[in-house]
PDB file of C-alpha atoms and ligand atoms in Angstrom:
ATOM      1  CA  PRO A  19    -240.009 133.855 105.983  1.00  0.00           C
ATOM      2  CA  GLY A  20    -238.577 132.992 102.589  1.00  0.00           C
ATOM      3  CA  LYS A  21    -238.381 129.313 103.490  1.00  0.00           C
ATOM      4  CA  LYS A  22    -239.586 126.759 100.968  1.00  0.00           C
ATOM      5  CA  VAL A  23    -241.873 123.966 102.015  1.00  0.00           C
ATOM      6  CA  LEU A  24    -242.995 120.913 100.075  1.00  0.00           C
ATOM      7  CA  ILE A  25    -246.106 119.179 101.402  1.00  0.00           C
ATOM      8  CA  VAL A  26    -246.523 115.669 100.072  1.00  0.00           C
ATOM      9  CA  TYR A  27    -250.176 114.910 100.654  1.00  0.00           C
ATOM     10  CA  ALA A  28    -251.868 111.521 100.377  1.00  0.00           C
ATOM     11  CA  HIS A  29    -255.645 111.646 100.836  1.00  0.00           C
ATOM     12  CA  GLN A  30    -258.336 111.179  98.206  1.00  0.00           C
ATOM     13  CA  GLU A  31    -260.861 113.596  99.703  1.00  0.00           C
ATOM     14  CA  PRO A  32    -260.333 117.351 100.139  1.00  0.00           C
ATOM     15  CA  LYS A  33    -263.138 117.447 102.766  1.00  0.00           C
ATOM     16  CA  SER A  34    -261.322 114.868 104.909  1.00  0.00           C
ATOM     17  CA  PHE A  35    -259.567 115.661 108.163  1.00  0.00           C
ATOM     18  CA  ASN A  36    -256.268 115.255 106.337  1.00  0.00           C
ATOM     19  CA  GLY A  37    -257.553 117.714 103.755  1.00  0.00           C
ATOM     20  CA  SER A  38    -258.246 120.207 106.550  1.00  0.00           C
ATOM     21  CA  LEU A  39    -254.755 119.692 107.993  1.00  0.00           C
ATOM     22  CA  LEU A  40    -253.287 120.332 104.545  1.00  0.00           C
ATOM     23  CA  LYS A  41    -255.346 123.491 104.088  1.00  0.00           C
ATOM     24  CA  ILE A  42    -254.214 124.807 107.468  1.00  0.00           C
ATOM     25  CA  ALA A  43    -250.552 124.175 106.688  1.00  0.00           C
ATOM     26  CA  VAL A  44    -250.769 125.892 103.301  1.00  0.00           C
ATOM     27  CA  GLU A  45    -252.551 128.909 104.795  1.00  0.00           C
ATOM     28  CA  GLU A  46    -250.391 129.286 107.893  1.00  0.00           C
ATOM     29  CA  LEU A  47    -247.041 128.788 106.151  1.00  0.00           C
ATOM     30  CA  THR A  48    -248.026 131.119 103.305  1.00  0.00           C
ATOM     31  CA  LYS A  49    -249.054 133.714 105.883  1.00  0.00           C
ATOM     32  CA  GLN A  50    -245.572 133.416 107.404  1.00  0.00           C
ATOM     33  CA  GLY A  51    -244.040 134.292 104.031  1.00  0.00           C
ATOM     34  CA  CYS A  52    -242.951 130.765 103.152  1.00  0.00           C
ATOM     35  CA  SER A  53    -243.391 129.521  99.640  1.00  0.00           C
ATOM     36  CA  VAL A  54    -245.418 126.339  99.712  1.00  0.00           C
ATOM     37  CA  MET A  55    -245.449 123.595  97.094  1.00  0.00           C
ATOM     38  CA  VAL A  56    -247.997 120.781  97.336  1.00  0.00           C
ATOM     39  CA  SER A  57    -247.756 117.349  95.753  1.00  0.00           C
ATOM     40  CA  ASP A  58    -251.344 116.106  95.980  1.00  0.00           C
ATOM     41  CA  LEU A  59    -250.556 112.522  95.067  1.00  0.00           C
ATOM     42  CA  TYR A  60    -254.066 111.173  94.375  1.00  0.00           C
ATOM     43  CA  ALA A  61    -255.060 114.288  92.425  1.00  0.00           C
ATOM     44  CA  MET A  62    -251.857 113.933  90.386  1.00  0.00           C
ATOM     45  CA  GLN A  63    -252.645 110.243  89.903  1.00  0.00           C
ATOM     46  CA  PHE A  64    -249.086 109.704  91.006  1.00  0.00           C
ATOM     47  CA  GLU A  65    -247.675 106.380  89.838  1.00  0.00           C
ATOM     48  CA  PRO A  66    -246.625 104.399  92.926  1.00  0.00           C
ATOM     49  CA  ARG A  67    -245.059 101.455  91.099  1.00  0.00           C
ATOM     50  CA  ALA A  68    -241.300 101.300  90.648  1.00  0.00           C
ATOM     51  CA  THR A  69    -240.975  99.945  87.110  1.00  0.00           C
ATOM     52  CA  ARG A  70    -238.932 100.105  83.958  1.00  0.00           C
ATOM     53  CA  ASN A  71    -241.161 102.983  82.803  1.00  0.00           C
ATOM     54  CA  ASP A  72    -239.223 105.244  85.166  1.00  0.00           C
ATOM     55  CA  ILE A  73    -236.229 105.078  82.846  1.00  0.00           C
ATOM     56  CA  VAL A  74    -236.354 106.994  79.573  1.00  0.00           C
ATOM     57  CA  GLY A  75    -234.381 105.414  76.742  1.00  0.00           C
ATOM     58  CA  HIS A  76    -231.871 102.604  76.933  1.00  0.00           C
ATOM     59  CA  LEU A  77    -231.267 100.452  79.964  1.00  0.00           C
ATOM     60  CA  HIS A  78    -227.852 100.042  81.537  1.00  0.00           C
ATOM     61  CA  ASN A  79    -228.384  96.283  81.600  1.00  0.00           C
ATOM     62  CA  SER A  80    -231.253  95.059  79.484  1.00  0.00           C
ATOM     63  CA  GLU A  81    -230.527  91.413  80.330  1.00  0.00           C
ATOM     64  CA  ALA A  82    -231.673  91.573  83.955  1.00  0.00           C
ATOM     65  CA  PHE A  83    -233.597  94.558  85.313  1.00  0.00           C
ATOM     66  CA  ASN A  84    -232.361  96.057  88.587  1.00  0.00           C
ATOM     67  CA  TYR A  85    -234.467  99.082  89.624  1.00  0.00           C
ATOM     68  CA  ALA A  86    -231.900 100.617  91.981  1.00  0.00           C
ATOM     69  CA  VAL A  87    -229.074 100.361  89.453  1.00  0.00           C
ATOM     70  CA  GLU A  88    -231.186 101.498  86.494  1.00  0.00           C
ATOM     71  CA  THR A  89    -232.598 104.567  88.255  1.00  0.00           C
ATOM     72  CA  TRP A  90    -229.131 105.489  89.500  1.00  0.00           C
ATOM     73  CA  GLU A  91    -227.682 105.262  85.979  1.00  0.00           C
ATOM     74  CA  ALA A  92    -230.687 107.109  84.531  1.00  0.00           C
ATOM     75  CA  TYR A  93    -230.346 109.854  87.137  1.00  0.00           C
ATOM     76  CA  LYS A  94    -226.708 110.391  86.170  1.00  0.00           C
ATOM     77  CA  ARG A  95    -227.497 110.746  82.466  1.00  0.00           C
ATOM     78  CA  GLY A  96    -230.692 112.763  83.028  1.00  0.00           C
ATOM     79  CA  GLY A  97    -232.866 109.870  81.910  1.00  0.00           C
ATOM     80  CA  LEU A  98    -235.485 109.601  84.656  1.00  0.00           C
ATOM     81  CA  SER A  99    -239.147 109.968  83.740  1.00  0.00           C
ATOM     82  CA  LYS A 100    -240.597 113.477  83.854  1.00  0.00           C
ATOM     83  CA  ASP A 101    -242.817 112.963  86.904  1.00  0.00           C
ATOM     84  CA  LEU A 102    -239.806 111.902  88.966  1.00  0.00           C
ATOM     85  CA  VAL A 103    -237.650 114.786  87.789  1.00  0.00           C
ATOM     86  CA  GLU A 104    -240.427 117.218  88.777  1.00  0.00           C
ATOM     87  CA  GLU A 105    -240.706 115.764  92.271  1.00  0.00           C
ATOM     88  CA  GLN A 106    -236.926 115.752  92.724  1.00  0.00           C
ATOM     89  CA  LYS A 107    -236.815 119.407  91.725  1.00  0.00           C
ATOM     90  CA  LYS A 108    -239.373 120.250  94.421  1.00  0.00           C
ATOM     91  CA  VAL A 109    -237.426 118.239  97.022  1.00  0.00           C
ATOM     92  CA  GLN A 110    -234.197 119.938  96.009  1.00  0.00           C
ATOM     93  CA  GLU A 111    -235.743 123.385  96.460  1.00  0.00           C
ATOM     94  CA  ALA A 112    -237.450 122.643  99.761  1.00  0.00           C
ATOM     95  CA  ASP A 113    -236.084 123.500 103.198  1.00  0.00           C
ATOM     96  CA  LEU A 114    -238.833 121.444 104.809  1.00  0.00           C
ATOM     97  CA  LEU A 115    -240.735 118.354 103.661  1.00  0.00           C
ATOM     98  CA  ILE A 116    -244.093 117.746 105.318  1.00  0.00           C
ATOM     99  CA  PHE A 117    -245.788 114.392 104.741  1.00  0.00           C
ATOM    100  CA  GLN A 118    -249.533 114.560 105.401  1.00  0.00           C
ATOM    101  CA  PHE A 119    -251.423 111.253 105.372  1.00  0.00           C
ATOM    102  CA  PRO A 120    -253.737 108.844 107.187  1.00  0.00           C
ATOM    103  CA  LEU A 121    -251.977 105.887 108.805  1.00  0.00           C
ATOM    104  CA  PHE A 122    -252.524 102.740 106.696  1.00  0.00           C
ATOM    105  CA  TRP A 123    -251.505  99.437 108.253  1.00  0.00           C
ATOM    106  CA  PHE A 124    -249.064 101.014 110.691  1.00  0.00           C
ATOM    107  CA  SER A 125    -247.439 102.809 107.783  1.00  0.00           C
ATOM    108  CA  MET A 126    -248.057 105.265 104.981  1.00  0.00           C
ATOM    109  CA  PRO A 127    -250.541 104.774 102.121  1.00  0.00           C
ATOM    110  CA  ALA A 128    -249.081 102.908  99.126  1.00  0.00           C
ATOM    111  CA  ILE A 129    -249.189 106.010  96.942  1.00  0.00           C
ATOM    112  CA  LEU A 130    -246.905 107.838  99.398  1.00  0.00           C
ATOM    113  CA  LYS A 131    -244.640 104.827  99.827  1.00  0.00           C
ATOM    114  CA  GLY A 132    -244.405 104.780  96.041  1.00  0.00           C
ATOM    115  CA  TRP A 133    -243.332 108.419  96.104  1.00  0.00           C
ATOM    116  CA  MET A 134    -240.503 107.469  98.484  1.00  0.00           C
ATOM    117  CA  ASP A 135    -239.547 104.434  96.374  1.00  0.00           C
ATOM    118  CA  ARG A 136    -239.441 106.356  93.108  1.00  0.00           C
ATOM    119  CA  VAL A 137    -238.316 109.892  94.001  1.00  0.00           C
ATOM    120  CA  LEU A 138    -235.505 109.210  96.475  1.00  0.00           C
ATOM    121  CA  VAL A 139    -233.199 107.478  93.998  1.00  0.00           C
ATOM    122  CA  GLN A 140    -229.553 106.748  94.473  1.00  0.00           C
ATOM    123  CA  GLY A 141    -227.363 109.576  93.263  1.00  0.00           C
ATOM    124  CA  PHE A 142    -230.089 112.091  94.153  1.00  0.00           C
ATOM    125  CA  ALA A 143    -230.961 111.274  97.775  1.00  0.00           C
ATOM    126  CA  TYR A 144    -228.058 109.083  98.863  1.00  0.00           C
ATOM    127  CA  ASP A 145    -224.995 107.375  97.506  1.00  0.00           C
ATOM    128  CA  LEU A 146    -223.319 104.140  98.489  1.00  0.00           C
ATOM    129  CA  SER A 147    -220.990 105.912 100.894  1.00  0.00           C
ATOM    130  CA  LYS A 148    -223.274 108.877 101.615  1.00  0.00           C
ATOM    131  CA  VAL A 149    -226.034 107.839 103.971  1.00  0.00           C
ATOM    132  CA  TYR A 150    -227.552 108.959 107.284  1.00  0.00           C
ATOM    133  CA  ASP A 151    -225.716 112.063 108.510  1.00  0.00           C
ATOM    134  CA  GLY A 152    -223.778 111.967 105.228  1.00  0.00           C
ATOM    135  CA  GLY A 153    -226.898 111.574 103.039  1.00  0.00           C
ATOM    136  CA  LEU A 154    -227.257 113.823 100.012  1.00  0.00           C
ATOM    137  CA  LEU A 155    -230.344 115.758 101.188  1.00  0.00           C
ATOM    138  CA  GLN A 156    -228.674 117.615 104.024  1.00  0.00           C
ATOM    139  CA  ASP A 157    -229.826 120.926 105.474  1.00  0.00           C
ATOM    140  CA  LYS A 158    -233.421 119.870 104.992  1.00  0.00           C
ATOM    141  CA  LEU A 159    -236.032 119.140 107.613  1.00  0.00           C
ATOM    142  CA  SER A 160    -238.899 116.669 107.487  1.00  0.00           C
ATOM    143  CA  LEU A 161    -242.100 116.281 109.456  1.00  0.00           C
ATOM    144  CA  PHE A 162    -244.509 113.362 109.390  1.00  0.00           C
ATOM    145  CA  SER A 163    -248.029 114.641 110.062  1.00  0.00           C
ATOM    146  CA  PHE A 164    -250.614 111.885 110.153  1.00  0.00           C
ATOM    147  CA  THR A 165    -253.963 110.764 111.457  1.00  0.00           C
ATOM    148  CA  THR A 166    -254.958 107.432 112.938  1.00  0.00           C
ATOM    149  CA  GLY A 167    -258.066 105.320 113.378  1.00  0.00           C
ATOM    150  CA  GLY A 168    -256.986 104.159 116.828  1.00  0.00           C
ATOM    151  CA  SER A 169    -257.148 106.372 119.888  1.00  0.00           C
ATOM    152  CA  LYS A 170    -254.157 107.630 121.824  1.00  0.00           C
ATOM    153  CA  GLU A 171    -255.160 105.411 124.752  1.00  0.00           C
ATOM    154  CA  LYS A 172    -255.227 102.267 122.580  1.00  0.00           C
ATOM    155  CA  TYR A 173    -251.804 103.031 121.193  1.00  0.00           C
ATOM    156  CA  ALA A 174    -250.483 103.539 124.707  1.00  0.00           C
ATOM    157  CA  ILE A 175    -251.670 100.035 125.655  1.00  0.00           C
ATOM    158  CA  ARG A 176    -250.905  98.163 122.442  1.00  0.00           C
ATOM    159  CA  GLY A 177    -247.448  99.535 121.742  1.00  0.00           C
ATOM    160  CA  ASP A 178    -245.781 102.901 121.427  1.00  0.00           C
ATOM    161  CA  ILE A 179    -246.612 104.625 118.151  1.00  0.00           C
ATOM    162  CA  ARG A 180    -242.973 105.713 117.927  1.00  0.00           C
ATOM    163  CA  TYR A 181    -242.032 102.178 116.837  1.00  0.00           C
ATOM    164  CA  LEU A 182    -243.948 102.758 113.600  1.00  0.00           C
ATOM    165  CA  LEU A 183    -241.944 105.862 112.857  1.00  0.00           C
ATOM    166  CA  TRP A 184    -238.595 104.042 112.751  1.00  0.00           C
ATOM    167  CA  PRO A 185    -238.878 102.956 109.092  1.00  0.00           C
ATOM    168  CA  MET A 186    -240.232 106.321 107.913  1.00  0.00           C
ATOM    169  CA  GLN A 187    -238.178 108.793 109.917  1.00  0.00           C
ATOM    170  CA  HIS A 188    -234.963 106.855 110.364  1.00  0.00           C
ATOM    171  CA  GLY A 189    -235.024 104.329 107.521  1.00  0.00           C
ATOM    172  CA  ILE A 190    -235.995 106.866 104.860  1.00  0.00           C
ATOM    173  CA  MET A 191    -235.481 110.495 105.911  1.00  0.00           C
ATOM    174  CA  HIS A 192    -232.423 110.147 108.129  1.00  0.00           C
ATOM    175  CA  PHE A 193    -230.918 107.660 105.633  1.00  0.00           C
ATOM    176  CA  CYS A 194    -231.065 110.420 103.028  1.00  0.00           C
ATOM    177  CA  GLY A 195    -229.519 112.994 105.385  1.00  0.00           C
ATOM    178  CA  VAL A 196    -232.793 114.813 106.131  1.00  0.00           C
ATOM    179  CA  LYS A 197    -233.294 115.948 109.723  1.00  0.00           C
ATOM    180  CA  VAL A 198    -236.525 114.965 111.446  1.00  0.00           C
ATOM    181  CA  LEU A 199    -238.861 117.153 113.491  1.00  0.00           C
ATOM    182  CA  GLU A 200    -241.264 115.699 116.072  1.00  0.00           C
ATOM    183  CA  PRO A 201    -244.093 113.925 114.262  1.00  0.00           C
ATOM    184  CA  HIS A 202    -247.535 115.494 114.443  1.00  0.00           C
ATOM    185  CA  ILE A 203    -250.205 112.923 115.225  1.00  0.00           C
ATOM    186  CA  CYS A 204    -253.949 113.524 115.249  1.00  0.00           C
ATOM    187  CA  TYR A 205    -255.536 110.521 116.904  1.00  0.00           C
ATOM    188  CA  ALA A 206    -258.853 109.107 115.742  1.00  0.00           C
ATOM    189  CA  PRO A 207    -260.447 112.184 114.112  1.00  0.00           C
ATOM    190  CA  GLU A 208    -263.399 110.011 113.026  1.00  0.00           C
ATOM    191  CA  HIS A 209    -264.218 108.961 116.573  1.00  0.00           C
ATOM    192  CA  VAL A 210    -263.789 112.092 118.657  1.00  0.00           C
ATOM    193  CA  SER A 211    -266.224 114.970 119.151  1.00  0.00           C
ATOM    194  CA  GLU A 212    -266.511 117.903 116.787  1.00  0.00           C
ATOM    195  CA  GLU A 213    -265.060 120.085 119.519  1.00  0.00           C
ATOM    196  CA  ASN A 214    -262.080 117.759 119.849  1.00  0.00           C
ATOM    197  CA  ARG A 215    -261.521 117.859 116.092  1.00  0.00           C
ATOM    198  CA  LYS A 216    -261.503 121.658 116.161  1.00  0.00           C
ATOM    199  CA  GLU A 217    -258.963 121.540 119.007  1.00  0.00           C
ATOM    200  CA  MET A 218    -256.692 119.227 117.029  1.00  0.00           C
ATOM    201  CA  LEU A 219    -256.847 121.551 114.020  1.00  0.00           C
ATOM    202  CA  ALA A 220    -256.099 124.569 116.214  1.00  0.00           C
ATOM    203  CA  ALA A 221    -253.127 122.717 117.737  1.00  0.00           C
ATOM    204  CA  TRP A 222    -251.665 122.163 114.248  1.00  0.00           C
ATOM    205  CA  THR A 223    -252.005 125.877 113.424  1.00  0.00           C
ATOM    206  CA  GLN A 224    -250.371 126.684 116.750  1.00  0.00           C
ATOM    207  CA  ARG A 225    -247.478 124.307 116.175  1.00  0.00           C
ATOM    208  CA  LEU A 226    -246.804 125.709 112.712  1.00  0.00           C
ATOM    209  CA  LYS A 227    -246.447 129.200 114.171  1.00  0.00           C
ATOM    210  CA  THR A 228    -243.253 128.231 116.023  1.00  0.00           C
ATOM    211  CA  LEU A 229    -242.102 125.410 113.735  1.00  0.00           C
ATOM    212  CA  TRP A 230    -238.933 127.147 112.577  1.00  0.00           C
ATOM    213  CA  LYS A 231    -237.728 127.448 116.157  1.00  0.00           C
ATOM    214  CA  GLU A 232    -237.893 123.689 116.718  1.00  0.00           C
ATOM    215  CA  GLU A 233    -234.817 121.500 117.010  1.00  0.00           C
ATOM    216  CA  PRO A 234    -234.770 118.184 115.147  1.00  0.00           C
ATOM    217  CA  ILE A 235    -235.321 115.068 117.237  1.00  0.00           C
ATOM    218  CA  ASP A 236    -232.436 112.819 118.177  1.00  0.00           C
ATOM    219  CA  CYS A 237    -233.206 110.222 115.507  1.00  0.00           C
ATOM    220  CA  SER A 238    -231.451 107.345 117.264  1.00  0.00           C
ATOM    221  CA  PRO A 239    -232.764 103.951 118.444  1.00  0.00           C
ATOM    222  CA  GLU A 240    -233.282 105.446 121.914  1.00  0.00           C
ATOM    223  CA  TRP A 241    -235.866 107.918 120.623  1.00  0.00           C
ATOM    224  CA  TYR A 242    -237.948 105.062 119.213  1.00  0.00           C
ATOM    225  CA  PHE A 243    -237.329 102.075 121.453  1.00  0.00           C
ATOM    226  CA  LYS A 244    -236.163 103.214 124.874  1.00  0.00           C
TER     227      LYS A 244
HETATM  228  P1  FAD B 186    -261.989 111.691 107.934  1.00  0.00           P
HETATM  229  O1  FAD B 186    -262.925 110.561 108.065  1.00  0.00           O
HETATM  230  O2  FAD B 186    -261.879 112.391 106.646  1.00  0.00           O
HETATM  231  O3  FAD B 186    -262.311 112.794 109.014  1.00  0.00           O
HETATM  232  C1  FAD B 186    -262.871 112.508 110.275  1.00  0.00           C
HETATM  233  C2  FAD B 186    -263.968 113.487 110.528  1.00  0.00           C
HETATM  234  O4  FAD B 186    -263.427 114.830 110.570  1.00  0.00           O
HETATM  235  C3  FAD B 186    -265.049 113.513 109.432  1.00  0.00           C
HETATM  236  O5  FAD B 186    -266.288 113.479 110.030  1.00  0.00           O
HETATM  237  C4  FAD B 186    -264.796 114.833 108.716  1.00  0.00           C
HETATM  238  O6  FAD B 186    -265.980 115.371 108.167  1.00  0.00           O
HETATM  239  C5  FAD B 186    -264.295 115.678 109.866  1.00  0.00           C
HETATM  240  N1  FAD B 186    -263.616 116.912 109.464  1.00  0.00           N
HETATM  241  C6  FAD B 186    -262.886 117.157 108.348  1.00  0.00           C
HETATM  242  N2  FAD B 186    -262.476 118.434 108.323  1.00  0.00           N
HETATM  243  C7  FAD B 186    -262.945 119.018 109.457  1.00  0.00           C
HETATM  244  C8  FAD B 186    -262.872 120.323 109.989  1.00  0.00           C
HETATM  245  N3  FAD B 186    -262.208 121.298 109.349  1.00  0.00           N
HETATM  246  N4  FAD B 186    -263.458 120.572 111.178  1.00  0.00           N
HETATM  247  C9  FAD B 186    -264.123 119.607 111.834  1.00  0.00           C
HETATM  248  N5  FAD B 186    -264.261 118.354 111.362  1.00  0.00           N
HETATM  249  C10 FAD B 186    -263.674 118.052 110.185  1.00  0.00           C
HETATM  250  N6  FAD B 186    -255.718 103.351 111.639  1.00  0.00           N
HETATM  251  C11 FAD B 186    -254.789 103.005 112.584  1.00  0.00           C
HETATM  252  O7  FAD B 186    -254.812 103.571 113.683  1.00  0.00           O
HETATM  253  N7  FAD B 186    -253.838 102.077 112.310  1.00  0.00           N
HETATM  254  C12 FAD B 186    -253.754 101.446 111.116  1.00  0.00           C
HETATM  255  O8  FAD B 186    -252.860 100.620 110.917  1.00  0.00           O
HETATM  256  C13 FAD B 186    -254.721 101.759 110.125  1.00  0.00           C
HETATM  257  N8  FAD B 186    -254.683 101.160 108.900  1.00  0.00           N
HETATM  258  C14 FAD B 186    -255.598 101.525 107.948  1.00  0.00           C
HETATM  259  C15 FAD B 186    -255.521 100.931 106.687  1.00  0.00           C
HETATM  260  C16 FAD B 186    -256.406 101.279 105.694  1.00  0.00           C
HETATM  261  C17 FAD B 186    -256.294 100.629 104.339  1.00  0.00           C
HETATM  262  C18 FAD B 186    -257.403 102.271 105.945  1.00  0.00           C
HETATM  263  C19 FAD B 186    -258.373 102.658 104.868  1.00  0.00           C
HETATM  264  C20 FAD B 186    -257.466 102.857 107.197  1.00  0.00           C
HETATM  265  C21 FAD B 186    -256.580 102.507 108.205  1.00  0.00           C
HETATM  266  N9  FAD B 186    -256.615 103.113 109.473  1.00  0.00           N
HETATM  267  C22 FAD B 186    -255.694 102.750 110.425  1.00  0.00           C
HETATM  268  C23 FAD B 186    -257.594 104.190 109.774  1.00  0.00           C
HETATM  269  C24 FAD B 186    -257.136 105.521 109.188  1.00  0.00           C
HETATM  270  O9  FAD B 186    -255.853 105.865 109.640  1.00  0.00           O
HETATM  271  C25 FAD B 186    -258.139 106.635 109.556  1.00  0.00           C
HETATM  272  O10 FAD B 186    -259.370 106.291 108.964  1.00  0.00           O
HETATM  273  C26 FAD B 186    -257.687 107.997 109.068  1.00  0.00           C
HETATM  274  O11 FAD B 186    -256.455 108.339 109.670  1.00  0.00           O
HETATM  275  C27 FAD B 186    -258.713 109.092 109.391  1.00  0.00           C
HETATM  276  O12 FAD B 186    -258.317 110.285 108.771  1.00  0.00           O
HETATM  277  P2  FAD B 186    -259.226 110.954 107.611  1.00  0.00           P
HETATM  278  O13 FAD B 186    -258.578 112.234 107.199  1.00  0.00           O
HETATM  279  O14 FAD B 186    -259.492 109.962 106.535  1.00  0.00           O
HETATM  280  O15 FAD B 186    -260.535 111.207 108.452  1.00  0.00           O
HETATM  281 ZN1   ZN B 187    -232.346 108.298 112.548  1.00  0.00          ZN
END
């Protein structure tokens, strides 16, 4: 109770399975007394491209554009575009970040990747010497909740799905100092029975009930590749 949660949601259709997972999380966490913020990226028409437009006013070096340097400098002087500042404010306030999305090409949809690229700027999320356990977004938790097209059985044969989580959980969240909870994966909602879908939705509700008692995973190579 009293915890703040930001759900970054990337699906175009509210009636989708991802939409149902979002709805459940908002309802259950609100019921627990958490305050829930949602960034509905498609509804917001969130800009996924990392461009010069993200910097308001003069550039640090107008001769040769370097996105990482320019956003860092802009962050320091309060010169990032409004949409980024708003997202950073939500991240700053949140105790827990939930990312809800369908798996696209073994990764997240471009609009969500764009959120990572643009929101987690140097100076805000990390600094040259402040990364991983020293990252700037400490004392926060993250949880990747996603759906797949492929079945659990196929993933078991074709390669452990944990490999895919290395860039997202370790390369992004852990890099920024955010602790990582077990991912929540709903396999193949399009291809299973209605009963199975209902079970998967009930399992998400159930997990959320005891979420705050969970310990973060050991986000080391062993967790992904052992
Ligand atoms: P939906 O189709 O929205 O939902 C499935 C079914 O659940 C629908 O019939 C819906 O009506 C129903 N439903 C919704 N809410 C409820 C409810 N409350 N109760 C009961 N039923 C409900 N998959 C992979 O495995 N690996 C990949 O690399 C991959 N790459 C992709 C790349 C692209 C560009 C695209 C478009 C897809 C890719 N996929 C991949 C497939 C994708 O991950 C799945 O299509 C997606 O995860 C399914 O989730 P959804 O929310 O869109 O499902
Ligand atoms: Zn890690």
